[in-house]
Short mmCIF file of C-alpha atoms in Angstrom, two decimals:
data_model
loop_
_atom_site.label_atom_id
_atom_site.label_comp_id
_atom_site.label_asym_id
_atom_site.label_seq_id
_atom_site.Cartn_x
_atom_site.Cartn_y
_atom_site.Cartn_z
CA UNK A 6 88.44 108.39 131.39
CA UNK A 7 85.64 110.18 129.56
CA UNK A 8 85.25 109.08 125.95
CA UNK A 9 84.13 111.67 123.41
CA UNK A 10 82.43 110.35 120.27
CA UNK A 11 81.93 112.53 117.23
CA UNK A 12 79.76 111.89 114.18
CA UNK A 13 80.03 111.95 111.31
CA UNK A 14 83.78 111.55 110.86
CA UNK A 15 83.58 112.87 107.30
CA UNK A 16 81.19 115.59 106.16
CA UNK A 17 81.10 116.74 102.52
CA UNK A 18 79.07 119.93 102.24
CA UNK A 19 77.92 122.25 99.49
CA UNK A 20 78.97 125.89 99.70
CA UNK A 21 76.15 127.93 101.23
CA UNK A 22 74.49 124.91 102.85
CA UNK A 23 74.51 124.02 106.56
CA UNK A 24 76.56 121.40 108.38
CA UNK A 25 76.11 119.83 111.80
CA UNK A 26 78.55 117.79 113.87
CA UNK A 27 77.47 115.73 116.86
CA UNK A 28 79.61 115.10 119.94
CA UNK A 29 78.61 112.73 122.72
CA UNK A 30 80.39 112.15 126.02
CA UNK A 31 80.46 108.98 128.10
CA UNK A 32 79.30 110.89 131.17
CA UNK A 33 77.75 114.22 132.02
CA UNK A 34 80.02 117.20 131.43
CA UNK A 35 78.35 119.37 134.06
CA UNK A 36 81.10 120.41 136.50
CA UNK A 37 80.51 120.84 140.24
CA UNK A 38 80.83 124.59 139.67
CA UNK A 39 77.74 124.47 137.46
CA UNK A 40 79.50 125.09 134.17
CA UNK A 41 79.73 122.63 131.29
CA UNK A 42 83.25 122.63 129.85
CA UNK A 43 82.63 121.55 126.29
CA UNK A 44 84.81 123.19 123.65
CA UNK A 45 84.97 123.07 119.85
CA UNK A 46 88.17 123.54 117.84
CA UNK A 47 88.88 123.97 114.14
CA UNK A 48 92.15 122.82 112.63
CA UNK A 49 93.38 123.43 109.09
CA UNK A 50 96.22 121.31 107.65
CA UNK A 51 99.58 122.33 109.03
CA UNK A 52 98.07 124.68 111.60
CA UNK A 53 97.44 124.56 115.33
CA UNK A 54 93.89 124.00 116.52
CA UNK A 55 91.90 127.19 116.97
CA UNK A 56 89.18 127.34 119.60
CA UNK A 57 85.78 128.38 118.23
CA UNK A 58 83.37 127.65 121.07
CA UNK A 59 83.71 127.23 124.84
CA UNK A 60 81.24 126.41 127.58
CA UNK A 61 79.00 124.72 124.97
CA UNK A 62 77.81 127.83 123.17
CA UNK A 63 80.08 130.83 123.79
CA UNK A 64 81.83 132.01 120.63
CA UNK A 65 85.44 133.14 120.69
CA UNK A 66 86.35 136.59 119.43
CA UNK A 67 86.35 136.72 115.66
CA UNK A 68 84.22 133.62 115.18
CA UNK A 69 81.31 134.43 112.85
CA UNK A 70 77.80 134.05 114.23
CA UNK A 71 76.96 131.49 111.54
CA UNK A 72 78.97 129.07 113.72
CA UNK A 73 77.11 128.01 116.82
CA UNK A 74 77.26 125.42 119.59
CA UNK A 75 74.45 123.87 121.56
CA UNK A 76 73.64 120.96 123.82
CA UNK A 77 73.72 119.86 127.42
CA UNK A 78 74.71 116.98 129.65
CA UNK A 79 76.20 114.43 127.28
CA UNK A 80 74.94 115.53 123.85
CA UNK A 81 76.37 118.49 121.97
CA UNK A 82 76.22 119.91 118.46
CA UNK A 83 78.30 122.30 116.38
CA UNK A 84 76.38 123.92 113.54
CA UNK A 85 77.88 125.81 110.62
CA UNK A 86 75.33 127.78 108.63
CA UNK A 87 76.03 128.96 105.07
CA UNK A 88 79.29 127.00 104.75
CA UNK A 89 82.17 128.93 103.22
CA UNK A 90 85.46 127.70 101.71
CA UNK A 91 87.36 128.82 104.83
CA UNK A 92 85.37 126.33 106.94
CA UNK A 93 87.13 123.26 105.54
CA UNK A 94 89.36 121.26 107.84
CA UNK A 95 88.95 119.16 110.95
CA UNK A 96 86.64 119.94 113.85
CA UNK A 97 87.22 118.52 117.33
CA UNK A 98 85.09 118.63 120.45
CA UNK A 99 86.93 118.54 123.76
CA UNK A 100 85.72 118.12 127.32
CA UNK A 101 87.54 119.93 130.14
CA UNK A 102 85.20 118.97 132.98
CA UNK A 103 86.87 115.71 134.02
CA UNK A 104 90.58 114.81 134.22
CA UNK A 105 92.14 114.01 131.80
CA UNK A 106 90.75 116.31 129.12
CA UNK A 107 89.53 114.32 126.14
CA UNK A 108 89.02 115.10 122.47
CA UNK A 109 86.64 113.58 119.98
CA UNK A 110 88.12 111.73 116.99
CA UNK A 111 87.64 114.72 114.72
CA UNK A 112 85.29 115.43 111.81
CA UNK A 113 86.69 116.28 108.40
CA UNK A 114 84.64 118.94 106.64
CA UNK A 115 85.23 119.32 102.92
CA UNK A 116 83.48 121.01 100.03
CA UNK A 117 81.59 118.79 97.60
CA UNK B 972 97.15 138.88 124.93
CA UNK B 973 98.91 135.60 125.52
CA UNK B 974 101.24 134.19 122.89
CA UNK B 975 103.07 130.86 123.03
CA UNK B 976 106.22 130.20 121.02
CA UNK B 977 107.59 126.67 120.97
CA UNK B 978 111.06 125.31 120.26
CA UNK B 979 112.03 123.84 116.90
CA UNK B 980 111.68 120.38 115.42
CA UNK B 981 113.64 117.49 116.91
CA UNK B 982 114.83 114.12 115.61
CA UNK B 983 115.56 111.50 118.24
CA UNK B 984 116.63 107.88 118.37
CA UNK B 985 114.41 105.29 120.06
CA UNK B 986 115.10 105.20 123.79
CA UNK B 987 116.23 108.82 123.94
CA UNK B 988 114.47 111.77 125.61
CA UNK B 989 113.20 115.02 124.15
CA UNK B 990 112.52 118.31 125.91
CA UNK B 991 110.18 120.80 124.22
CA UNK B 992 109.91 124.40 125.39
CA UNK B 993 107.00 126.83 125.27
CA UNK B 994 107.77 130.49 125.90
CA UNK B 995 104.95 132.69 127.14
CA UNK B 996 104.58 136.35 126.28
CA UNK B 997 101.86 138.80 127.19
CA UNK B 998 101.33 137.14 130.58
CA UNK B 999 103.50 135.75 133.35
CA UNK B 1000 103.70 131.98 133.50
CA UNK B 1001 102.59 131.91 137.15
CA UNK B 1002 99.16 133.16 136.08
CA UNK B 1003 98.61 130.43 133.51
CA UNK B 1004 97.55 126.82 133.59
CA UNK B 1005 99.27 124.93 130.77
CA UNK B 1006 98.39 121.78 128.90
CA UNK B 1007 100.54 119.68 126.60
CA UNK B 1008 98.73 117.97 123.71
CA UNK B 1009 100.13 115.85 120.90
CA UNK B 1010 98.96 114.84 117.43
CA UNK B 1011 100.48 111.88 115.62
CA UNK B 1012 100.60 112.09 111.80
CA UNK B 1013 97.09 111.95 110.38
CA UNK B 1014 95.63 111.37 113.84
CA UNK B 1015 93.60 113.25 116.44
CA UNK B 1016 94.54 115.19 119.57
CA UNK B 1017 95.74 113.58 122.81
CA UNK B 1018 96.47 115.25 126.15
CA UNK B 1019 99.73 114.30 127.90
CA UNK B 1020 99.20 116.37 131.03
CA UNK B 1021 98.75 119.79 132.51
CA UNK B 1022 99.93 122.24 135.13
CA UNK B 1023 97.11 123.78 137.16
CA UNK B 1024 98.07 127.33 138.19
CA UNK B 1025 95.21 127.52 140.70
CA UNK B 1026 96.70 124.89 143.02
CA UNK B 1027 100.25 124.55 141.68
CA UNK B 1028 99.80 120.89 140.84
CA UNK B 1029 100.86 118.98 137.77
CA UNK B 1030 98.69 116.18 136.41
CA UNK B 1031 99.80 113.54 133.93
CA UNK B 1032 97.60 111.34 131.79
CA UNK B 1033 97.90 107.75 132.98
CA UNK B 1034 99.18 106.62 129.58
CA UNK B 1035 102.26 108.80 129.99
CA UNK B 1036 102.87 108.44 133.74
CA UNK B 1037 106.54 107.74 134.40
CA UNK B 1038 107.65 108.97 130.98
CA UNK B 1039 106.56 112.60 130.92
CA UNK B 1040 107.75 115.49 133.09
CA UNK B 1041 106.37 119.03 132.92
CA UNK B 1042 108.36 121.86 134.44
CA UNK B 1043 108.55 125.63 134.41
CA UNK B 1044 111.26 128.29 134.48
CA UNK B 1045 109.55 131.29 136.01
CA UNK B 1046 112.56 133.54 135.39
CA UNK B 1047 112.06 133.19 131.62
CA UNK B 1048 108.29 132.46 131.55
CA UNK B 1049 109.03 129.19 129.78
CA UNK B 1050 107.25 125.87 130.23
CA UNK B 1051 108.89 122.56 129.37
CA UNK B 1052 107.66 119.08 128.53
CA UNK B 1053 110.14 116.22 128.60
CA UNK B 1054 109.23 112.79 127.24
CA UNK B 1055 111.62 109.89 127.87
CA UNK B 1056 112.10 106.35 126.53
CA UNK B 1057 110.96 107.49 123.10
CA UNK B 1058 109.56 105.00 120.61
CA UNK B 1059 108.42 105.35 117.03
CA UNK B 1060 104.79 105.79 118.16
CA UNK B 1061 105.82 109.04 119.89
CA UNK B 1062 106.44 110.68 116.51
CA UNK B 1063 103.99 113.58 116.60
CA UNK B 1064 103.50 117.32 116.75
CA UNK B 1065 103.52 118.43 120.38
CA UNK B 1066 101.54 121.52 121.38
CA UNK B 1067 101.43 123.63 124.51
CA UNK B 1068 98.08 125.31 125.19
CA UNK B 1069 96.98 127.66 127.96
CA UNK B 1070 93.91 127.31 130.07
CA UNK B 1071 92.59 125.18 132.87
CA UNK B 1072 89.63 123.59 131.08
CA UNK B 1073 89.16 125.53 127.86
CA UNK B 1074 92.49 125.87 126.01
CA UNK B 1075 92.00 129.26 124.30
CA UNK B 1076 95.58 129.77 123.07
CA UNK B 1077 97.93 127.25 121.44
CA UNK B 1078 101.58 127.26 120.46
CA UNK B 1079 102.62 126.65 116.87
CA UNK B 1080 103.58 123.05 117.59
CA UNK B 1081 106.89 121.16 117.67
CA UNK B 1082 107.44 118.15 115.43
CA UNK B 1083 109.26 115.34 117.23
CA UNK B 1084 110.41 112.51 114.97
CA UNK B 1085 111.60 109.26 116.53
CA UNK B 1086 113.61 107.26 114.05
CA UNK B 1087 116.67 105.08 113.72
#
């Protein structure tokens, strides 16, 4: 099974500053169809995960452009520019290229 | 747009089974691949298995093989996940989520508590 490793696991940030989360996979996430199925989710306490990013860098509808995804192969990054109070919670990367799908451990983002 | 509404919270004894439902609206179930994901208290996300609508096959994560069964009722557009031989470690929120590889839409979650 593919192991997804996120860092850091805890990320205190100042409002208005930037935050970056790293996600590394144990093997390449490039699928035979040419796409890379790397997703990012945001989860607030008591809520279901909400997808923010798919295929490494494509934003879901309603996701502000200060949230962006990048990377390739085995190394990926989620960046949040100008952090706002609504950004707090847990962030998870997830690979859908190989069976079974696998999530990172999660990164807790909180305001300093 | 797709919406997923799950059944309510359950409390089960160790050794029992639980069956969680996930009703689809806005799409027909035959068009959708469906994953089941769980989250133990204070923990991360773990995939139990998935139905692939492209080939009609169901895949189970090895950890849950033999204990989990995923089915569908096409007449009501409802997907089901049954987990048997429950133990305390199965206490978690169970989610259904659409998609083959990208999980864009999630249900609200169903809390399953396993306790004596």
